[in-house]
mmCIF file of C-alpha atoms in Angstrom:
data_model
loop_
_atom_site.group_PDB
_atom_site.id
_atom_site.type_symbol
_atom_site.label_atom_id
_atom_site.label_comp_id
_atom_site.label_asym_id
_atom_site.label_seq_id
_atom_site.Cartn_x
_atom_site.Cartn_y
_atom_site.Cartn_z
ATOM 1 C CA UNK N 126 -70.725 -60.536 77.074
ATOM 2 C CA UNK N 127 -69.725 -59.999 73.426
ATOM 3 C CA UNK N 128 -67.726 -56.901 74.328
ATOM 4 C CA UNK N 129 -65.931 -58.709 77.141
ATOM 5 C CA UNK N 130 -64.944 -61.491 74.746
ATOM 6 C CA UNK N 131 -63.754 -58.906 72.187
ATOM 7 C CA UNK N 132 -61.511 -57.426 74.874
ATOM 8 C CA UNK N 133 -60.193 -60.892 75.769
ATOM 9 C CA UNK N 134 -59.347 -61.438 72.102
ATOM 10 C CA UNK N 135 -57.257 -58.265 72.154
ATOM 11 C CA UNK N 136 -59.569 -55.798 70.456
ATOM 12 C CA UNK N 137 -59.192 -52.242 71.721
ATOM 13 C CA UNK N 138 -62.814 -51.203 71.277
ATOM 14 C CA UNK N 139 -66.080 -52.914 70.411
ATOM 15 C CA UNK N 140 -69.296 -51.100 69.526
ATOM 16 C CA UNK N 141 -72.664 -52.058 68.070
ATOM 17 C CA UNK N 142 -75.040 -50.397 65.637
ATOM 18 C CA UNK N 143 -78.286 -51.432 63.971
ATOM 19 C CA UNK N 144 -77.896 -52.869 60.484
ATOM 20 C CA UNK N 145 -79.651 -50.364 58.254
ATOM 21 C CA UNK N 146 -79.281 -48.297 55.097
ATOM 22 C CA UNK N 147 -76.673 -45.531 55.492
ATOM 23 C CA UNK N 148 -78.898 -42.616 54.469
ATOM 24 C CA UNK N 149 -76.492 -39.870 55.541
ATOM 25 C CA UNK N 150 -73.509 -41.401 53.746
ATOM 26 C CA UNK N 151 -75.290 -42.287 50.477
ATOM 27 C CA UNK N 152 -75.260 -38.837 48.803
ATOM 28 C CA UNK N 153 -71.759 -38.123 50.111
ATOM 29 C CA UNK N 154 -70.396 -41.345 48.613
ATOM 30 C CA UNK N 155 -72.166 -40.711 45.318
ATOM 31 C CA UNK N 156 -70.690 -37.200 45.013
ATOM 32 C CA UNK N 157 -67.232 -38.418 46.100
ATOM 33 C CA UNK N 158 -67.240 -40.982 43.305
ATOM 34 C CA UNK N 159 -68.583 -38.475 40.754
ATOM 35 C CA UNK N 160 -65.663 -36.184 41.609
ATOM 36 C CA UNK N 161 -63.259 -39.007 40.793
ATOM 37 C CA UNK N 162 -61.676 -38.867 44.236
ATOM 38 C CA UNK N 163 -61.290 -42.657 44.157
ATOM 39 C CA UNK N 164 -58.682 -42.414 41.382
ATOM 40 C CA UNK N 165 -57.922 -45.842 39.875
ATOM 41 C CA UNK N 166 -59.779 -47.614 42.696
ATOM 42 C CA UNK N 167 -62.605 -48.628 40.380
ATOM 43 C CA UNK N 168 -63.823 -51.221 42.847
ATOM 44 C CA UNK N 169 -65.155 -48.341 44.970
ATOM 45 C CA UNK N 170 -67.822 -47.796 42.326
ATOM 46 C CA UNK N 171 -68.962 -51.418 42.388
ATOM 47 C CA UNK N 172 -71.887 -52.685 44.482
ATOM 48 C CA UNK N 173 -73.006 -49.152 45.413
ATOM 49 C CA UNK N 174 -76.261 -50.259 47.083
ATOM 50 C CA UNK N 175 -74.546 -53.153 48.868
ATOM 51 C CA UNK N 176 -71.893 -50.784 50.203
ATOM 52 C CA UNK N 177 -74.595 -48.741 51.885
ATOM 53 C CA UNK N 178 -76.760 -51.540 53.272
ATOM 54 C CA UNK N 179 -75.220 -54.466 55.220
ATOM 55 C CA UNK N 180 -78.495 -56.384 54.942
ATOM 56 C CA UNK N 181 -77.609 -56.956 51.292
ATOM 57 C CA UNK N 182 -74.329 -58.557 52.361
ATOM 58 C CA UNK N 183 -75.778 -60.690 55.157
ATOM 59 C CA UNK N 184 -79.420 -61.721 54.641
ATOM 60 C CA UNK N 185 -81.443 -61.022 57.754
ATOM 61 C CA UNK N 186 -78.688 -58.878 59.293
ATOM 62 C CA UNK N 187 -79.802 -56.959 62.367
ATOM 63 C CA UNK N 188 -76.573 -55.717 63.962
ATOM 64 C CA UNK N 189 -73.122 -54.524 62.956
ATOM 65 C CA UNK N 190 -70.451 -55.287 65.548
ATOM 66 C CA UNK N 191 -67.568 -52.881 64.890
ATOM 67 C CA UNK N 192 -64.111 -53.483 66.325
ATOM 68 C CA UNK N 193 -60.823 -51.620 66.497
ATOM 69 C CA UNK N 194 -57.428 -53.293 66.822
ATOM 70 C CA UNK N 195 -54.455 -51.141 67.748
ATOM 71 C CA UNK N 196 -51.309 -51.375 65.583
ATOM 72 C CA UNK N 197 -49.289 -48.465 67.014
ATOM 73 C CA UNK N 198 -45.631 -49.588 67.266
ATOM 74 C CA UNK N 199 -43.137 -49.086 70.078
ATOM 75 C CA UNK N 200 -40.578 -47.729 67.611
ATOM 76 C CA UNK N 201 -40.816 -46.129 64.181
ATOM 77 C CA UNK N 202 -38.701 -46.451 61.052
ATOM 78 C CA UNK N 203 -37.273 -43.663 58.929
ATOM 79 C CA UNK N 204 -36.445 -41.339 61.828
ATOM 80 C CA UNK N 205 -32.905 -40.584 60.671
ATOM 81 C CA UNK N 206 -32.457 -37.769 58.162
ATOM 82 C CA UNK N 207 -33.145 -38.756 54.562
ATOM 83 C CA UNK N 208 -34.369 -42.268 55.438
ATOM 84 C CA UNK N 209 -37.248 -43.883 53.572
ATOM 85 C CA UNK N 210 -40.505 -44.308 55.454
ATOM 86 C CA UNK N 211 -43.078 -47.081 55.654
ATOM 87 C CA UNK N 212 -46.543 -46.608 57.155
ATOM 88 C CA UNK N 213 -46.813 -48.017 60.677
ATOM 89 C CA UNK N 214 -49.670 -50.330 59.786
ATOM 90 C CA UNK N 215 -47.329 -52.290 57.484
ATOM 91 C CA UNK N 216 -44.576 -53.023 60.017
ATOM 92 C CA UNK N 217 -45.969 -56.400 61.046
ATOM 93 C CA UNK N 218 -47.845 -59.318 59.543
ATOM 94 C CA UNK N 219 -50.791 -58.895 57.179
ATOM 95 C CA UNK N 220 -53.607 -57.492 59.308
ATOM 96 C CA UNK N 221 -56.287 -59.158 57.172
ATOM 97 C CA UNK N 222 -55.295 -62.595 58.446
ATOM 98 C CA UNK N 223 -54.827 -61.463 62.051
ATOM 99 C CA UNK N 224 -58.218 -59.762 62.285
ATOM 100 C CA UNK N 225 -60.091 -62.458 60.351
ATOM 101 C CA UNK N 226 -58.835 -65.063 62.821
ATOM 102 C CA UNK N 227 -59.993 -63.013 65.811
ATOM 103 C CA UNK N 228 -63.385 -62.287 64.206
ATOM 104 C CA UNK N 229 -63.955 -65.987 63.570
ATOM 105 C CA UNK N 230 -63.199 -66.671 67.232
ATOM 106 C CA UNK N 231 -65.678 -63.998 68.284
ATOM 107 C CA UNK N 232 -68.366 -65.419 65.970
ATOM 108 C CA UNK N 233 -67.718 -68.907 67.358
ATOM 109 C CA UNK N 234 -68.048 -67.560 70.916
ATOM 110 C CA UNK N 235 -71.408 -65.949 70.061
ATOM 111 C CA UNK N 236 -72.713 -69.180 68.572
ATOM 112 C CA UNK N 237 -71.539 -71.236 71.547
ATOM 113 C CA UNK N 238 -73.072 -68.914 74.123
ATOM 114 C CA UNK N 239 -76.176 -67.561 72.365
ATOM 115 C CA UNK N 240 -77.103 -70.126 69.761
ATOM 116 C CA UNK N 241 -77.226 -70.342 65.993
ATOM 117 C CA UNK N 242 -76.265 -66.847 64.844
ATOM 118 C CA UNK N 243 -75.516 -66.316 61.168
ATOM 119 C CA UNK N 244 -72.999 -63.682 60.214
ATOM 120 C CA UNK N 245 -69.931 -62.677 58.236
ATOM 121 C CA UNK N 246 -66.602 -61.189 59.181
ATOM 122 C CA UNK N 247 -65.265 -58.255 57.167
ATOM 123 C CA UNK N 248 -61.719 -56.874 57.021
ATOM 124 C CA UNK N 249 -61.385 -54.765 53.856
ATOM 125 C CA UNK N 250 -62.798 -57.814 52.090
ATOM 126 C CA UNK N 251 -66.148 -56.564 50.829
ATOM 127 C CA UNK N 252 -67.998 -53.306 50.136
ATOM 128 C CA UNK N 253 -68.430 -52.282 53.776
ATOM 129 C CA UNK N 254 -68.054 -48.657 54.902
ATOM 130 C CA UNK N 255 -65.881 -49.423 57.910
ATOM 131 C CA UNK N 256 -65.521 -45.877 59.183
ATOM 132 C CA UNK N 257 -69.226 -45.115 58.931
ATOM 133 C CA UNK N 258 -70.065 -48.146 61.074
ATOM 134 C CA UNK N 259 -67.273 -47.453 63.554
ATOM 135 C CA UNK N 260 -68.614 -43.927 63.931
ATOM 136 C CA UNK N 261 -72.210 -45.127 64.388
ATOM 137 C CA UNK N 262 -71.055 -47.688 66.923
ATOM 138 C CA UNK N 263 -69.462 -45.033 69.101
ATOM 139 C CA UNK N 264 -65.852 -46.171 68.614
ATOM 140 C CA UNK N 265 -64.743 -42.649 67.800
ATOM 141 C CA UNK N 266 -65.535 -39.664 65.635
ATOM 142 C CA UNK N 267 -64.592 -39.071 62.008
ATOM 143 C CA UNK N 268 -61.643 -36.696 62.162
ATOM 144 C CA UNK N 269 -60.870 -33.947 59.674
ATOM 145 C CA UNK N 270 -58.248 -36.330 58.261
ATOM 146 C CA UNK N 271 -61.134 -38.823 57.608
ATOM 147 C CA UNK N 272 -59.777 -41.315 60.158
ATOM 148 C CA UNK N 273 -61.724 -42.593 63.138
ATOM 149 C CA UNK N 274 -60.291 -40.972 66.282
ATOM 150 C CA UNK N 275 -60.658 -42.221 69.845
ATOM 151 C CA UNK N 276 -60.447 -39.583 72.572
ATOM 152 C CA UNK N 277 -58.506 -41.959 74.800
ATOM 153 C CA UNK N 278 -56.121 -43.613 72.346
ATOM 154 C CA UNK N 279 -55.925 -41.764 69.032
ATOM 155 C CA UNK N 280 -56.387 -43.285 65.569
ATOM 156 C CA UNK N 281 -53.773 -45.957 64.838
ATOM 157 C CA UNK N 282 -56.282 -48.786 64.520
ATOM 158 C CA UNK N 283 -57.495 -51.360 62.038
ATOM 159 C CA UNK N 284 -61.276 -51.456 61.676
ATOM 160 C CA UNK N 285 -63.252 -54.685 61.246
ATOM 161 C CA UNK N 286 -66.876 -55.801 61.398
ATOM 162 C CA UNK N 287 -68.916 -58.818 62.293
ATOM 163 C CA UNK N 288 -72.364 -58.445 60.726
ATOM 164 C CA UNK N 289 -74.889 -60.780 62.352
ATOM 165 C CA UNK N 290 -78.599 -61.631 62.290
ATOM 166 C CA UNK N 291 -78.770 -61.100 66.051
ATOM 167 C CA UNK N 292 -80.684 -58.112 67.405
ATOM 168 C CA UNK N 293 -78.333 -56.377 69.836
ATOM 169 C CA UNK N 294 -78.626 -53.152 71.793
ATOM 170 C CA UNK N 295 -76.988 -50.365 69.787
ATOM 171 C CA UNK N 296 -74.423 -47.898 71.092
ATOM 172 C CA UNK N 297 -74.553 -44.162 70.472
ATOM 173 C CA UNK N 298 -72.088 -42.106 68.395
ATOM 174 C CA UNK N 299 -69.595 -39.931 70.258
ATOM 175 C CA UNK N 300 -69.164 -36.200 69.719
ATOM 176 C CA UNK N 301 -66.562 -34.640 67.431
ATOM 177 C CA UNK N 302 -63.472 -33.319 69.236
ATOM 178 C CA UNK N 303 -61.427 -31.905 66.353
ATOM 179 C CA UNK N 304 -62.519 -28.382 67.258
ATOM 180 C CA UNK N 305 -60.763 -25.663 65.278
ATOM 181 C CA UNK N 306 -57.613 -27.759 64.722
ATOM 182 C CA UNK N 307 -56.469 -28.103 61.096
ATOM 183 C CA UNK N 308 -53.023 -29.646 61.639
ATOM 184 C CA UNK N 309 -53.756 -32.634 59.417
ATOM 185 C CA UNK N 310 -54.982 -30.468 56.538
ATOM 186 C CA UNK N 311 -52.055 -28.062 56.898
ATOM 187 C CA UNK N 312 -49.487 -30.888 57.023
ATOM 188 C CA UNK N 313 -50.649 -32.893 53.989
ATOM 189 C CA UNK N 314 -47.918 -32.254 51.377
ATOM 190 C CA UNK N 315 -50.049 -33.279 48.385
ATOM 191 C CA UNK N 316 -53.200 -31.364 49.387
ATOM 192 C CA UNK N 317 -55.205 -34.591 49.503
ATOM 193 C CA UNK N 318 -57.299 -33.246 52.380
ATOM 194 C CA UNK N 319 -59.202 -30.753 50.278
ATOM 195 C CA UNK N 320 -61.361 -29.571 53.182
ATOM 196 C CA UNK N 321 -62.244 -30.807 56.674
ATOM 197 C CA UNK N 322 -63.619 -34.364 56.572
ATOM 198 C CA UNK N 323 -63.106 -34.719 52.817
ATOM 199 C CA UNK N 324 -60.216 -36.456 51.066
ATOM 200 C CA UNK N 325 -59.271 -36.688 47.408
ATOM 201 C CA UNK N 326 -57.795 -40.182 47.689
ATOM 202 C CA UNK N 327 -56.182 -39.888 44.244
ATOM 203 C CA UNK N 328 -53.788 -37.276 45.732
ATOM 204 C CA UNK N 329 -53.005 -39.196 48.928
ATOM 205 C CA UNK N 330 -49.451 -40.530 49.278
ATOM 206 C CA UNK N 331 -50.890 -43.857 50.471
ATOM 207 C CA UNK N 332 -52.835 -44.136 47.223
ATOM 208 C CA UNK N 333 -49.870 -43.041 45.107
ATOM 209 C CA UNK N 334 -47.532 -45.614 46.671
ATOM 210 C CA UNK N 335 -49.976 -48.533 46.967
ATOM 211 C CA UNK N 336 -53.096 -48.366 44.800
ATOM 212 C CA UNK N 337 -51.770 -46.450 41.779
ATOM 213 C CA UNK N 338 -50.472 -48.785 39.091
ATOM 214 C CA UNK N 339 -49.082 -46.099 36.772
ATOM 215 C CA UNK N 340 -46.045 -43.897 37.269
ATOM 216 C CA UNK N 341 -46.435 -41.311 40.016
ATOM 217 C CA UNK N 342 -47.472 -38.022 38.321
ATOM 218 C CA UNK N 343 -44.921 -35.225 37.986
ATOM 219 C CA UNK N 344 -47.210 -32.823 39.855
ATOM 220 C CA UNK N 345 -46.183 -34.537 43.091
ATOM 221 C CA UNK N 346 -42.490 -33.773 42.534
ATOM 222 C CA UNK N 347 -40.843 -32.923 45.848
ATOM 223 C CA UNK N 348 -43.988 -33.761 47.859
ATOM 224 C CA UNK N 349 -43.494 -37.420 48.776
ATOM 225 C CA UNK N 350 -41.434 -36.740 51.920
ATOM 226 C CA UNK N 351 -39.568 -40.067 51.527
ATOM 227 C CA UNK N 352 -42.665 -42.253 51.948
ATOM 228 C CA UNK N 353 -42.205 -45.447 49.926
ATOM 229 C CA UNK N 354 -45.246 -47.330 51.245
ATOM 230 C CA UNK N 355 -48.260 -45.570 52.693
ATOM 231 C CA UNK N 356 -48.164 -42.369 54.727
ATOM 232 C CA UNK N 357 -48.838 -41.416 58.361
ATOM 233 C CA UNK N 358 -48.443 -37.644 58.178
ATOM 234 C CA UNK N 359 -52.061 -36.697 58.910
ATOM 235 C CA UNK N 360 -52.091 -39.063 61.894
ATOM 236 C CA UNK N 361 -48.630 -38.183 63.195
ATOM 237 C CA UNK N 362 -49.555 -34.506 63.526
ATOM 238 C CA UNK N 363 -52.947 -35.200 65.152
ATOM 239 C CA UNK N 364 -52.895 -34.040 68.806
ATOM 240 C CA UNK N 365 -55.084 -36.964 69.855
ATOM 241 C CA UNK N 366 -52.363 -39.426 68.882
ATOM 242 C CA UNK N 367 -50.214 -38.298 71.778
ATOM 243 C CA UNK N 368 -52.415 -40.757 73.675
ATOM 244 C CA UNK N 369 -51.538 -43.678 71.387
ATOM 245 C CA UNK N 370 -50.295 -46.739 73.251
ATOM 246 C CA UNK N 371 -48.033 -49.474 71.792
ATOM 247 C CA UNK N 372 -49.952 -52.469 70.497
ATOM 248 C CA UNK N 373 -50.020 -55.686 72.509
ATOM 249 C CA UNK N 374 -50.650 -57.753 69.360
ATOM 250 C CA UNK N 375 -47.484 -59.774 68.768
ATOM 251 C CA UNK N 376 -48.226 -60.211 65.049
ATOM 252 C CA UNK N 377 -47.940 -56.437 64.557
ATOM 253 C CA UNK N 378 -44.377 -56.302 65.864
ATOM 254 C CA UNK N 379 -41.969 -55.257 63.087
ATOM 255 C CA UNK N 380 -41.065 -58.087 60.746
ATOM 256 C CA UNK N 381 -37.492 -59.406 61.167
ATOM 257 C CA UNK N 382 -35.117 -57.257 59.168
ATOM 258 C CA UNK N 383 -37.510 -54.354 58.492
ATOM 259 C CA UNK N 384 -36.262 -51.907 61.115
ATOM 260 C CA UNK N 385 -32.645 -52.654 60.226
ATOM 261 C CA UNK N 386 -33.078 -51.641 56.591
ATOM 262 C CA UNK N 387 -31.090 -48.549 55.674
ATOM 263 C CA UNK N 388 -31.507 -46.285 52.670
ATOM 264 C CA UNK N 389 -28.974 -48.286 50.678
ATOM 265 C CA UNK N 390 -30.782 -51.538 51.455
ATOM 266 C CA UNK N 391 -33.994 -50.139 49.970
ATOM 267 C CA UNK N 392 -32.129 -48.749 46.949
ATOM 268 C CA UNK N 393 -30.555 -52.125 46.227
ATOM 269 C CA UNK N 394 -33.401 -54.423 47.292
ATOM 270 C CA UNK N 395 -33.855 -57.501 45.115
ATOM 271 C CA UNK N 396 -37.053 -59.419 44.498
ATOM 272 C CA UNK N 397 -35.629 -62.316 46.502
ATOM 273 C CA UNK N 398 -35.081 -60.076 49.551
ATOM 274 C CA UNK N 399 -38.506 -58.485 49.078
ATOM 275 C CA UNK N 400 -40.235 -61.880 49.020
ATOM 276 C CA UNK N 401 -38.222 -63.051 52.014
ATOM 277 C CA UNK N 402 -38.870 -60.093 54.329
ATOM 278 C CA UNK N 403 -42.372 -59.133 53.206
ATOM 279 C CA UNK N 404 -43.965 -62.501 52.400
ATOM 280 C CA UNK N 405 -46.421 -62.070 55.322
ATOM 281 C CA UNK N 406 -46.652 -58.278 55.082
ATOM 282 C CA UNK N 407 -49.285 -55.826 53.788
ATOM 283 C CA UNK N 408 -46.447 -54.503 51.615
ATOM 284 C CA UNK N 409 -47.064 -57.400 49.254
ATOM 285 C CA UNK N 410 -49.958 -55.358 47.868
ATOM 286 C CA UNK N 411 -47.681 -52.959 46.029
ATOM 287 C CA UNK N 412 -45.596 -55.865 44.656
ATOM 288 C CA UNK N 413 -41.835 -55.684 44.138
ATOM 289 C CA UNK N 414 -42.142 -53.590 40.977
ATOM 290 C CA UNK N 415 -44.340 -51.076 42.772
ATOM 291 C CA UNK N 416 -41.952 -50.770 45.686
ATOM 292 C CA UNK N 417 -39.018 -50.188 43.314
ATOM 293 C CA UNK N 418 -41.051 -47.534 41.515
ATOM 294 C CA UNK N 419 -41.747 -45.787 44.830
ATOM 295 C CA UNK N 420 -38.100 -45.896 45.892
ATOM 296 C CA UNK N 421 -36.949 -44.533 42.535
ATOM 297 C CA UNK N 422 -39.600 -41.811 42.650
ATOM 298 C CA UNK N 423 -38.547 -40.632 46.085
ATOM 299 C CA UNK N 424 -34.826 -41.040 45.334
ATOM 300 C CA UNK N 425 -34.731 -39.160 42.052
ATOM 301 C CA UNK N 426 -37.706 -37.357 40.545
ATOM 302 C CA UNK N 427 -39.348 -36.428 43.810
ATOM 303 C CA UNK N 428 -36.415 -35.735 46.032
ATOM 304 C CA UNK N 429 -36.566 -32.207 47.427
#
């Protein structure tokens, strides 16, 4: 019943896992942080125990309902030679608001049809290991590019959770279908994918163009491949994404004016234009100054 409602709300996949301590992920996360692979994302070090145990986030939690929402666009930007590129997930409206609204509807449905069920919705809003729960819930496997991949529809999805104090039947994880393929690792221009299933986020173009607050280091000269916000390289080259289908979520359609922006428009963008076009966009995260930094970095220092 819950899965049927999730489908009605537009979610692509819905899976369930038991709320428990993530024993397998705990030592991996600890070592990842010790290696400094989180870069300036200091918040990744906060609430370590809470990040590994959803019962610390939601008292009495028994189940984690994991959901995927497709954002794959019908058309892409930056296809012409030399054009700047924006990650596909940022074409439309801010996904946090879109998913939160749908999760609240799902929670309301559960309460109306089952009874008083306490829970919380999570969309990048708390220390929740989204991919670990999606994997446990059978929504896909963790690819060598560290994204959750669905055999039927690829990996261009947002991940969200509804953690509830309702005991639900858990799904089983699916098997890994990356095989011997290393296209994502081979294609990463900054060597962020240091080995299969392991990423040094501090070298990822998405981190460099969004999370990093300092100037982009000189060592990445000539390696940005014209990405000014985010990066899709490791997903674009993944063979499983040939099965990606355009999203049916209207809010993820490209914002008015975005697809029409040419190289010169990005070079000359003003804060007024930025606020006008991207006021409801995930691109707000990098702020106007950050976007200008990224454009300048790609245009001058890092142009091949």
